[in-house]
Amino acid sequence: MLPNFLIIGAARTGTTSLYQNLQSHPDVYLPKSKRPEPHFFLRAEAYARGLSWYEQQYFSQWSGQKAVGEASTSYFFGNQVPGRIAASLPECRFVLMLRDPVDRAYSNYWHSVNSGLETLRFDEAVARENERTAALAGTDMAETKPYSYLARSLYAEQFERWLSHFGIDRFCVLFFEDYVRSIEACLLELSGFLGIDAQGFSAAMAFSANKSTPEGFAMDAGLEKDLRSYFRQDILALQKLVGRDLSDWL
């Protein structure tokens, strides 16, 4: 059995909580692996092993559940991922969770700091983002691009790449801000998309943000203003793609 849906991202948007809630549903199969994000369609070395290897590694315990999936938040950002999935899983559907792009970038940065990967201040990190990403060419981190805090928040740019391979009807686009307000409403929407019983979830786990930003480390107001200006055109483009007012992000 191969997946018929994928949670493709974005990183730092509440997808871990979403995954846990989906795992509670009897009609949903998600891998219970020590490495819950396979990144199969992102990493060239893994993809080269083929679909049989992917199936054996992550879906061998499937026992008849209707909705079969996995979650790799790297997928939305990966340049080659949509094409690889179109070739391998042409009927697949996708769950995408988005968040205020500035908040997402800042959360992503602190997650990297806490993991020991990031040592620069946030303003330095975003100023040098392109330079540092280019420097990773030919290294083991070239595919994951760990310093791409701003680039990962350019949602319209990424979504357009996916829409060149799949119709908009293949996507359930959820929003972090909605999820925090009402997990139940988001799970109701998602259950309709996946064709599973909306009453089948165990009591929805209250959202508990995996806080990475330390208390007292609010973003500099001037930098935040600059970043909102930076993301403005992408946000306006995203509004048209998803048919939703995103003025709260501007």
PDB file of C-alpha atoms in Angstrom:
ATOM      1  CA  MET A   1       0.000   0.000   0.000  1.00  0.00           C
ATOM      2  CA  LEU A   2       1.250   3.460  -0.914  1.00  0.00           C
ATOM      3  CA  PRO A   3      -0.079   6.756   0.459  1.00  0.00           C
ATOM      4  CA  ASN A   4      -3.169   8.387  -0.981  1.00  0.00           C
ATOM      5  CA  PHE A   5      -2.507  11.627   0.885  1.00  0.00           C
ATOM      6  CA  LEU A   6       0.547  13.539   2.080  1.00  0.00           C
ATOM      7  CA  ILE A   7       0.960  16.309   4.620  1.00  0.00           C
ATOM      8  CA  ILE A   8       3.463  18.406   2.699  1.00  0.00           C
ATOM      9  CA  GLY A   9       4.109  21.317   5.080  1.00  0.00           C
ATOM     10  CA  ALA A  10       4.821  23.949   5.832  1.00  0.00           C
ATOM     11  CA  ALA A  11       7.410  23.610   8.593  1.00  0.00           C
ATOM     12  CA  ARG A  12       6.605  25.233  11.964  1.00  0.00           C
ATOM     13  CA  THR A  13       2.868  25.541  11.269  1.00  0.00           C
ATOM     14  CA  GLY A  14       1.324  23.005  13.657  1.00  0.00           C
ATOM     15  CA  THR A  15       1.677  19.909  11.487  1.00  0.00           C
ATOM     16  CA  THR A  16       2.953  17.785  14.392  1.00  0.00           C
ATOM     17  CA  SER A  17      -0.281  18.394  16.301  1.00  0.00           C
ATOM     18  CA  LEU A  18      -2.298  17.736  13.151  1.00  0.00           C
ATOM     19  CA  TYR A  19      -0.439  14.463  12.615  1.00  0.00           C
ATOM     20  CA  GLN A  20      -1.136  13.334  16.176  1.00  0.00           C
ATOM     21  CA  ASN A  21      -4.835  14.071  15.829  1.00  0.00           C
ATOM     22  CA  LEU A  22      -5.022  12.188  12.536  1.00  0.00           C
ATOM     23  CA  GLN A  23      -3.266   9.207  14.114  1.00  0.00           C
ATOM     24  CA  SER A  24      -6.159   8.929  16.582  1.00  0.00           C
ATOM     25  CA  HIS A  25      -8.640   8.174  13.771  1.00  0.00           C
ATOM     26  CA  PRO A  26      -9.316   4.458  13.091  1.00  0.00           C
ATOM     27  CA  ASP A  27      -9.648   5.045   9.337  1.00  0.00           C
ATOM     28  CA  VAL A  28      -6.268   6.791   9.023  1.00  0.00           C
ATOM     29  CA  TYR A  29      -2.903   5.090   8.673  1.00  0.00           C
ATOM     30  CA  LEU A  30       0.212   7.138   9.379  1.00  0.00           C
ATOM     31  CA  PRO A  31       3.642   5.597  10.006  1.00  0.00           C
ATOM     32  CA  LYS A  32       4.681   5.120  13.616  1.00  0.00           C
ATOM     33  CA  SER A  33       8.336   5.381  12.730  1.00  0.00           C
ATOM     34  CA  LYS A  34      11.256   6.599  14.802  1.00  0.00           C
ATOM     35  CA  ARG A  35      11.752   9.031  11.927  1.00  0.00           C
ATOM     36  CA  PRO A  36       8.188  10.263  11.344  1.00  0.00           C
ATOM     37  CA  GLU A  37       9.174  12.492   8.407  1.00  0.00           C
ATOM     38  CA  PRO A  38      10.414  10.204   5.620  1.00  0.00           C
ATOM     39  CA  HIS A  39      11.512  13.019   3.264  1.00  0.00           C
ATOM     40  CA  PHE A  40      11.416  10.285   0.610  1.00  0.00           C
ATOM     41  CA  PHE A  41      10.473  12.544  -2.301  1.00  0.00           C
ATOM     42  CA  LEU A  42      12.962  15.227  -1.242  1.00  0.00           C
ATOM     43  CA  ARG A  43      16.153  13.253  -0.769  1.00  0.00           C
ATOM     44  CA  ALA A  44      17.573  11.985  -4.064  1.00  0.00           C
ATOM     45  CA  GLU A  45      19.315   9.063  -2.339  1.00  0.00           C
ATOM     46  CA  ALA A  46      16.062   7.859  -0.748  1.00  0.00           C
ATOM     47  CA  TYR A  47      13.992   8.406  -3.909  1.00  0.00           C
ATOM     48  CA  ALA A  48      16.481   6.371  -5.923  1.00  0.00           C
ATOM     49  CA  ARG A  49      15.709   3.351  -3.733  1.00  0.00           C
ATOM     50  CA  GLY A  50      12.277   3.162  -5.321  1.00  0.00           C
ATOM     51  CA  LEU A  51       8.656   2.890  -4.285  1.00  0.00           C
ATOM     52  CA  SER A  52       8.954  -0.701  -3.096  1.00  0.00           C
ATOM     53  CA  TRP A  53      11.541   0.346  -0.521  1.00  0.00           C
ATOM     54  CA  TYR A  54       9.370   3.335   0.497  1.00  0.00           C
ATOM     55  CA  GLU A  55       6.333   1.085   0.920  1.00  0.00           C
ATOM     56  CA  GLN A  56       8.245  -1.492   2.982  1.00  0.00           C
ATOM     57  CA  GLN A  57       9.840   1.136   5.211  1.00  0.00           C
ATOM     58  CA  TYR A  58       6.729   3.143   6.054  1.00  0.00           C
ATOM     59  CA  PHE A  59       3.515   1.337   5.045  1.00  0.00           C
ATOM     60  CA  SER A  60       4.115  -2.356   5.720  1.00  0.00           C
ATOM     61  CA  GLN A  61       1.883  -2.214   8.817  1.00  0.00           C
ATOM     62  CA  TRP A  62      -1.153  -0.897   6.917  1.00  0.00           C
ATOM     63  CA  SER A  63      -4.245  -2.891   7.923  1.00  0.00           C
ATOM     64  CA  GLY A  64      -7.017  -1.621   5.684  1.00  0.00           C
ATOM     65  CA  GLN A  65      -7.385   2.016   6.747  1.00  0.00           C
ATOM     66  CA  LYS A  66      -9.079   4.187   4.125  1.00  0.00           C
ATOM     67  CA  ALA A  67      -6.772   7.214   4.337  1.00  0.00           C
ATOM     68  CA  VAL A  68      -3.091   6.327   4.099  1.00  0.00           C
ATOM     69  CA  GLY A  69      -0.486   9.029   4.405  1.00  0.00           C
ATOM     70  CA  GLU A  70       2.726  10.419   5.752  1.00  0.00           C
ATOM     71  CA  ALA A  71       4.005  13.859   6.668  1.00  0.00           C
ATOM     72  CA  SER A  72       7.223  15.493   5.525  1.00  0.00           C
ATOM     73  CA  THR A  73       7.188  19.258   5.907  1.00  0.00           C
ATOM     74  CA  SER A  74      10.175  19.511   3.564  1.00  0.00           C
ATOM     75  CA  TYR A  75       7.991  18.536   0.608  1.00  0.00           C
ATOM     76  CA  PHE A  76       6.273  21.878   0.057  1.00  0.00           C
ATOM     77  CA  PHE A  77       9.633  23.634  -0.307  1.00  0.00           C
ATOM     78  CA  GLY A  78      11.456  21.007  -2.392  1.00  0.00           C
ATOM     79  CA  ASN A  79      11.918  22.059  -6.002  1.00  0.00           C
ATOM     80  CA  GLN A  80      11.821  18.550  -7.445  1.00  0.00           C
ATOM     81  CA  VAL A  81       9.245  17.092  -5.074  1.00  0.00           C
ATOM     82  CA  PRO A  82       6.011  17.883  -6.999  1.00  0.00           C
ATOM     83  CA  GLY A  83       7.358  16.307 -10.171  1.00  0.00           C
ATOM     84  CA  ARG A  84       8.563  13.205  -8.371  1.00  0.00           C
ATOM     85  CA  ILE A  85       5.203  12.745  -6.663  1.00  0.00           C
ATOM     86  CA  ALA A  86       3.298  13.338  -9.907  1.00  0.00           C
ATOM     87  CA  ALA A  87       5.339  10.559 -11.503  1.00  0.00           C
ATOM     88  CA  SER A  88       5.026   8.176  -8.549  1.00  0.00           C
ATOM     89  CA  LEU A  89       1.642   8.914  -6.921  1.00  0.00           C
ATOM     90  CA  PRO A  90      -0.412  10.648  -9.631  1.00  0.00           C
ATOM     91  CA  GLU A  91      -3.722  10.327  -7.737  1.00  0.00           C
ATOM     92  CA  CYS A  92      -2.389  11.592  -4.406  1.00  0.00           C
ATOM     93  CA  ARG A  93      -4.008  14.395  -2.396  1.00  0.00           C
ATOM     94  CA  PHE A  94      -2.244  16.927  -0.217  1.00  0.00           C
ATOM     95  CA  VAL A  95      -2.722  18.615   3.129  1.00  0.00           C
ATOM     96  CA  LEU A  96      -1.000  21.969   3.479  1.00  0.00           C
ATOM     97  CA  MET A  97      -0.874  24.041   6.676  1.00  0.00           C
ATOM     98  CA  LEU A  98       0.196  27.681   6.385  1.00  0.00           C
ATOM     99  CA  ARG A  99       0.987  30.350   8.974  1.00  0.00           C
ATOM    100  CA  ASP A 100       1.700  34.070   9.055  1.00  0.00           C
ATOM    101  CA  PRO A 101       4.965  34.043   7.057  1.00  0.00           C
ATOM    102  CA  VAL A 102       6.867  36.330   9.414  1.00  0.00           C
ATOM    103  CA  ASP A 103       5.867  34.319  12.494  1.00  0.00           C
ATOM    104  CA  ARG A 104       6.713  31.077  10.710  1.00  0.00           C
ATOM    105  CA  ALA A 105      10.167  32.332   9.701  1.00  0.00           C
ATOM    106  CA  TYR A 106      10.944  33.503  13.240  1.00  0.00           C
ATOM    107  CA  SER A 107       9.772  30.213  14.753  1.00  0.00           C
ATOM    108  CA  ASN A 108      11.858  28.320  12.196  1.00  0.00           C
ATOM    109  CA  TYR A 109      14.908  30.387  13.146  1.00  0.00           C
ATOM    110  CA  TRP A 110      14.555  29.671  16.884  1.00  0.00           C
ATOM    111  CA  HIS A 111      13.977  25.986  16.193  1.00  0.00           C
ATOM    112  CA  SER A 112      17.362  25.983  14.432  1.00  0.00           C
ATOM    113  CA  VAL A 113      18.962  27.876  17.312  1.00  0.00           C
ATOM    114  CA  ASN A 114      17.622  25.392  19.850  1.00  0.00           C
ATOM    115  CA  SER A 115      18.843  22.443  17.780  1.00  0.00           C
ATOM    116  CA  GLY A 116      22.351  23.904  17.741  1.00  0.00           C
ATOM    117  CA  LEU A 117      22.362  24.492  14.001  1.00  0.00           C
ATOM    118  CA  GLU A 118      22.041  28.293  14.060  1.00  0.00           C
ATOM    119  CA  THR A 119      24.491  30.669  15.756  1.00  0.00           C
ATOM    120  CA  LEU A 120      23.738  34.005  14.076  1.00  0.00           C
ATOM    121  CA  ARG A 121      21.258  36.637  15.265  1.00  0.00           C
ATOM    122  CA  PHE A 122      17.971  36.587  13.353  1.00  0.00           C
ATOM    123  CA  ASP A 123      18.694  39.829  11.490  1.00  0.00           C
ATOM    124  CA  GLU A 124      22.087  38.476  10.411  1.00  0.00           C
ATOM    125  CA  ALA A 125      20.606  35.126   9.422  1.00  0.00           C
ATOM    126  CA  VAL A 126      17.963  36.585   7.118  1.00  0.00           C
ATOM    127  CA  ALA A 127      20.415  39.097   5.618  1.00  0.00           C
ATOM    128  CA  ARG A 128      22.791  36.256   4.724  1.00  0.00           C
ATOM    129  CA  GLU A 129      20.161  33.663   3.792  1.00  0.00           C
ATOM    130  CA  ASN A 130      20.918  33.487   0.069  1.00  0.00           C
ATOM    131  CA  GLU A 131      24.673  33.502   0.646  1.00  0.00           C
ATOM    132  CA  ARG A 132      24.507  30.677   3.175  1.00  0.00           C
ATOM    133  CA  THR A 133      22.157  28.587   1.046  1.00  0.00           C
ATOM    134  CA  ALA A 134      24.456  28.930  -1.963  1.00  0.00           C
ATOM    135  CA  ALA A 135      27.402  27.833   0.184  1.00  0.00           C
ATOM    136  CA  LEU A 136      25.650  24.514   0.913  1.00  0.00           C
ATOM    137  CA  ALA A 137      25.828  23.410  -2.733  1.00  0.00           C
ATOM    138  CA  GLY A 138      27.408  19.980  -2.960  1.00  0.00           C
ATOM    139  CA  THR A 139      26.996  19.244   0.753  1.00  0.00           C
ATOM    140  CA  ASP A 140      24.668  16.881   2.622  1.00  0.00           C
ATOM    141  CA  MET A 141      22.481  19.862   3.587  1.00  0.00           C
ATOM    142  CA  ALA A 142      21.994  21.128   0.034  1.00  0.00           C
ATOM    143  CA  GLU A 143      18.605  19.406  -0.284  1.00  0.00           C
ATOM    144  CA  THR A 144      17.185  20.477   3.075  1.00  0.00           C
ATOM    145  CA  LYS A 145      18.423  24.105   2.907  1.00  0.00           C
ATOM    146  CA  PRO A 146      18.246  24.645   6.683  1.00  0.00           C
ATOM    147  CA  TYR A 147      18.871  28.396   6.628  1.00  0.00           C
ATOM    148  CA  SER A 148      15.991  29.216   4.264  1.00  0.00           C
ATOM    149  CA  TYR A 149      13.839  31.002   6.821  1.00  0.00           C
ATOM    150  CA  LEU A 150      12.366  33.566   4.427  1.00  0.00           C
ATOM    151  CA  ALA A 151      12.309  31.409   1.310  1.00  0.00           C
ATOM    152  CA  ARG A 152      10.174  28.782   3.059  1.00  0.00           C
ATOM    153  CA  SER A 153       7.603  31.470   3.857  1.00  0.00           C
ATOM    154  CA  LEU A 154       7.151  32.505   0.218  1.00  0.00           C
ATOM    155  CA  TYR A 155       4.076  30.336  -0.041  1.00  0.00           C
ATOM    156  CA  ALA A 156       2.618  31.482  -3.368  1.00  0.00           C
ATOM    157  CA  GLU A 157       5.933  30.901  -5.101  1.00  0.00           C
ATOM    158  CA  GLN A 158       6.021  27.341  -3.793  1.00  0.00           C
ATOM    159  CA  PHE A 159       2.321  26.616  -4.308  1.00  0.00           C
ATOM    160  CA  GLU A 160       2.451  27.662  -7.956  1.00  0.00           C
ATOM    161  CA  ARG A 161       5.098  24.996  -8.508  1.00  0.00           C
ATOM    162  CA  TRP A 162       2.729  22.377  -7.093  1.00  0.00           C
ATOM    163  CA  LEU A 163      -0.218  23.660  -9.109  1.00  0.00           C
ATOM    164  CA  SER A 164       1.759  23.139 -12.293  1.00  0.00           C
ATOM    165  CA  HIS A 165       1.448  19.397 -11.570  1.00  0.00           C
ATOM    166  CA  PHE A 166      -1.853  19.050  -9.663  1.00  0.00           C
ATOM    167  CA  GLY A 167      -5.258  20.743  -9.684  1.00  0.00           C
ATOM    168  CA  ILE A 168      -6.311  22.959  -6.777  1.00  0.00           C
ATOM    169  CA  ASP A 169      -8.951  20.371  -5.832  1.00  0.00           C
ATOM    170  CA  ARG A 170      -6.149  18.031  -4.714  1.00  0.00           C
ATOM    171  CA  PHE A 171      -5.232  20.338  -1.841  1.00  0.00           C
ATOM    172  CA  CYS A 172      -6.757  20.915   1.571  1.00  0.00           C
ATOM    173  CA  VAL A 173      -5.216  24.199   2.682  1.00  0.00           C
ATOM    174  CA  LEU A 174      -5.482  24.822   6.409  1.00  0.00           C
ATOM    175  CA  PHE A 175      -4.229  27.777   8.416  1.00  0.00           C
ATOM    176  CA  PHE A 176      -2.338  27.696  11.695  1.00  0.00           C
ATOM    177  CA  GLU A 177      -4.347  30.621  13.050  1.00  0.00           C
ATOM    178  CA  ASP A 178      -7.632  28.760  12.399  1.00  0.00           C
ATOM    179  CA  TYR A 179      -6.233  25.587  13.908  1.00  0.00           C
ATOM    180  CA  VAL A 180      -5.267  27.336  17.132  1.00  0.00           C
ATOM    181  CA  ARG A 181      -8.770  28.841  17.384  1.00  0.00           C
ATOM    182  CA  SER A 182     -10.652  25.624  16.623  1.00  0.00           C
ATOM    183  CA  ILE A 183      -8.955  22.299  16.063  1.00  0.00           C
ATOM    184  CA  GLU A 184     -12.376  20.677  15.724  1.00  0.00           C
ATOM    185  CA  ALA A 185     -13.392  22.903  12.789  1.00  0.00           C
ATOM    186  CA  CYS A 186     -10.134  22.152  10.962  1.00  0.00           C
ATOM    187  CA  LEU A 187     -10.488  18.414  11.548  1.00  0.00           C
ATOM    188  CA  LEU A 188     -14.060  18.568  10.233  1.00  0.00           C
ATOM    189  CA  GLU A 189     -12.821  20.181   7.025  1.00  0.00           C
ATOM    190  CA  LEU A 190      -9.996  17.683   6.737  1.00  0.00           C
ATOM    191  CA  SER A 191     -12.244  14.675   7.333  1.00  0.00           C
ATOM    192  CA  GLY A 192     -14.429  15.746   4.421  1.00  0.00           C
ATOM    193  CA  PHE A 193     -11.363  16.089   2.213  1.00  0.00           C
ATOM    194  CA  LEU A 194     -10.050  12.643   3.153  1.00  0.00           C
ATOM    195  CA  GLY A 195     -13.475  10.986   3.046  1.00  0.00           C
ATOM    196  CA  ILE A 196     -13.403   9.745   6.635  1.00  0.00           C
ATOM    197  CA  ASP A 197     -15.963   9.956   9.435  1.00  0.00           C
ATOM    198  CA  ALA A 198     -15.767  13.347  11.129  1.00  0.00           C
ATOM    199  CA  GLN A 199     -16.794  11.707  14.417  1.00  0.00           C
ATOM    200  CA  GLY A 200     -13.977   9.180  14.327  1.00  0.00           C
ATOM    201  CA  PHE A 201     -11.311  11.288  15.970  1.00  0.00           C
ATOM    202  CA  SER A 202     -10.472  10.693  19.592  1.00  0.00           C
ATOM    203  CA  ALA A 203     -11.083  13.828  21.635  1.00  0.00           C
ATOM    204  CA  ALA A 204      -9.039  16.370  19.721  1.00  0.00           C
ATOM    205  CA  MET A 205      -5.847  17.145  21.529  1.00  0.00           C
ATOM    206  CA  ALA A 206      -5.693  20.794  22.502  1.00  0.00           C
ATOM    207  CA  PHE A 207      -3.081  22.603  20.506  1.00  0.00           C
ATOM    208  CA  SER A 208       0.126  22.926  22.437  1.00  0.00           C
ATOM    209  CA  ALA A 209       2.677  24.917  20.506  1.00  0.00           C
ATOM    210  CA  ASN A 210       6.125  23.394  20.507  1.00  0.00           C
ATOM    211  CA  LYS A 211       7.557  26.706  21.622  1.00  0.00           C
ATOM    212  CA  SER A 212      10.950  27.458  20.250  1.00  0.00           C
ATOM    213  CA  THR A 213      11.070  31.223  20.813  1.00  0.00           C
ATOM    214  CA  PRO A 214      12.319  32.032  24.325  1.00  0.00           C
ATOM    215  CA  GLU A 215      10.296  34.376  26.482  1.00  0.00           C
ATOM    216  CA  GLY A 216      11.388  37.981  26.082  1.00  0.00           C
ATOM    217  CA  PHE A 217      12.800  37.516  22.576  1.00  0.00           C
ATOM    218  CA  ALA A 218      10.144  39.274  20.510  1.00  0.00           C
ATOM    219  CA  MET A 219      11.252  40.245  17.037  1.00  0.00           C
ATOM    220  CA  ASP A 220      12.638  43.736  16.535  1.00  0.00           C
ATOM    221  CA  ALA A 221       9.719  45.948  15.416  1.00  0.00           C
ATOM    222  CA  GLY A 222      11.679  47.565  12.612  1.00  0.00           C
ATOM    223  CA  LEU A 223      12.783  44.217  11.210  1.00  0.00           C
ATOM    224  CA  GLU A 224       9.240  42.865  11.433  1.00  0.00           C
ATOM    225  CA  LYS A 225       7.973  45.844   9.419  1.00  0.00           C
ATOM    226  CA  ASP A 226      10.625  45.219   6.773  1.00  0.00           C
ATOM    227  CA  LEU A 227       9.729  41.538   6.555  1.00  0.00           C
ATOM    228  CA  ARG A 228       6.017  42.257   6.184  1.00  0.00           C
ATOM    229  CA  SER A 229       6.915  44.490   3.266  1.00  0.00           C
ATOM    230  CA  TYR A 230       9.135  41.730   1.866  1.00  0.00           C
ATOM    231  CA  PHE A 231       6.301  39.180   1.929  1.00  0.00           C
ATOM    232  CA  ARG A 232       3.533  41.524   0.765  1.00  0.00           C
ATOM    233  CA  GLN A 233       3.427  40.589  -2.931  1.00  0.00           C
ATOM    234  CA  ASP A 234       3.650  36.886  -2.198  1.00  0.00           C
ATOM    235  CA  ILE A 235       0.777  37.145   0.291  1.00  0.00           C
ATOM    236  CA  LEU A 236      -1.370  38.983  -2.251  1.00  0.00           C
ATOM    237  CA  ALA A 237      -0.608  36.285  -4.822  1.00  0.00           C
ATOM    238  CA  LEU A 238      -1.459  33.554  -2.314  1.00  0.00           C
ATOM    239  CA  GLN A 239      -4.831  35.176  -1.587  1.00  0.00           C
ATOM    240  CA  LYS A 240      -5.783  34.654  -5.229  1.00  0.00           C
ATOM    241  CA  LEU A 241      -4.567  31.070  -5.281  1.00  0.00           C
ATOM    242  CA  VAL A 242      -6.482  29.961  -2.176  1.00  0.00           C
ATOM    243  CA  GLY A 243      -9.437  32.384  -2.328  1.00  0.00           C
ATOM    244  CA  ARG A 244      -8.986  33.697   1.191  1.00  0.00           C
ATOM    245  CA  ASP A 245      -8.483  37.146   2.691  1.00  0.00           C
ATOM    246  CA  LEU A 246      -5.018  37.196   4.261  1.00  0.00           C
ATOM    247  CA  SER A 247      -4.922  40.878   5.144  1.00  0.00           C
ATOM    248  CA  ASP A 248      -4.084  39.978   8.772  1.00  0.00           C
ATOM    249  CA  TRP A 249      -0.645  38.925   7.489  1.00  0.00           C
ATOM    250  CA  LEU A 250       0.078  42.213   5.712  1.00  0.00           C
TER     251      LEU A 250
END
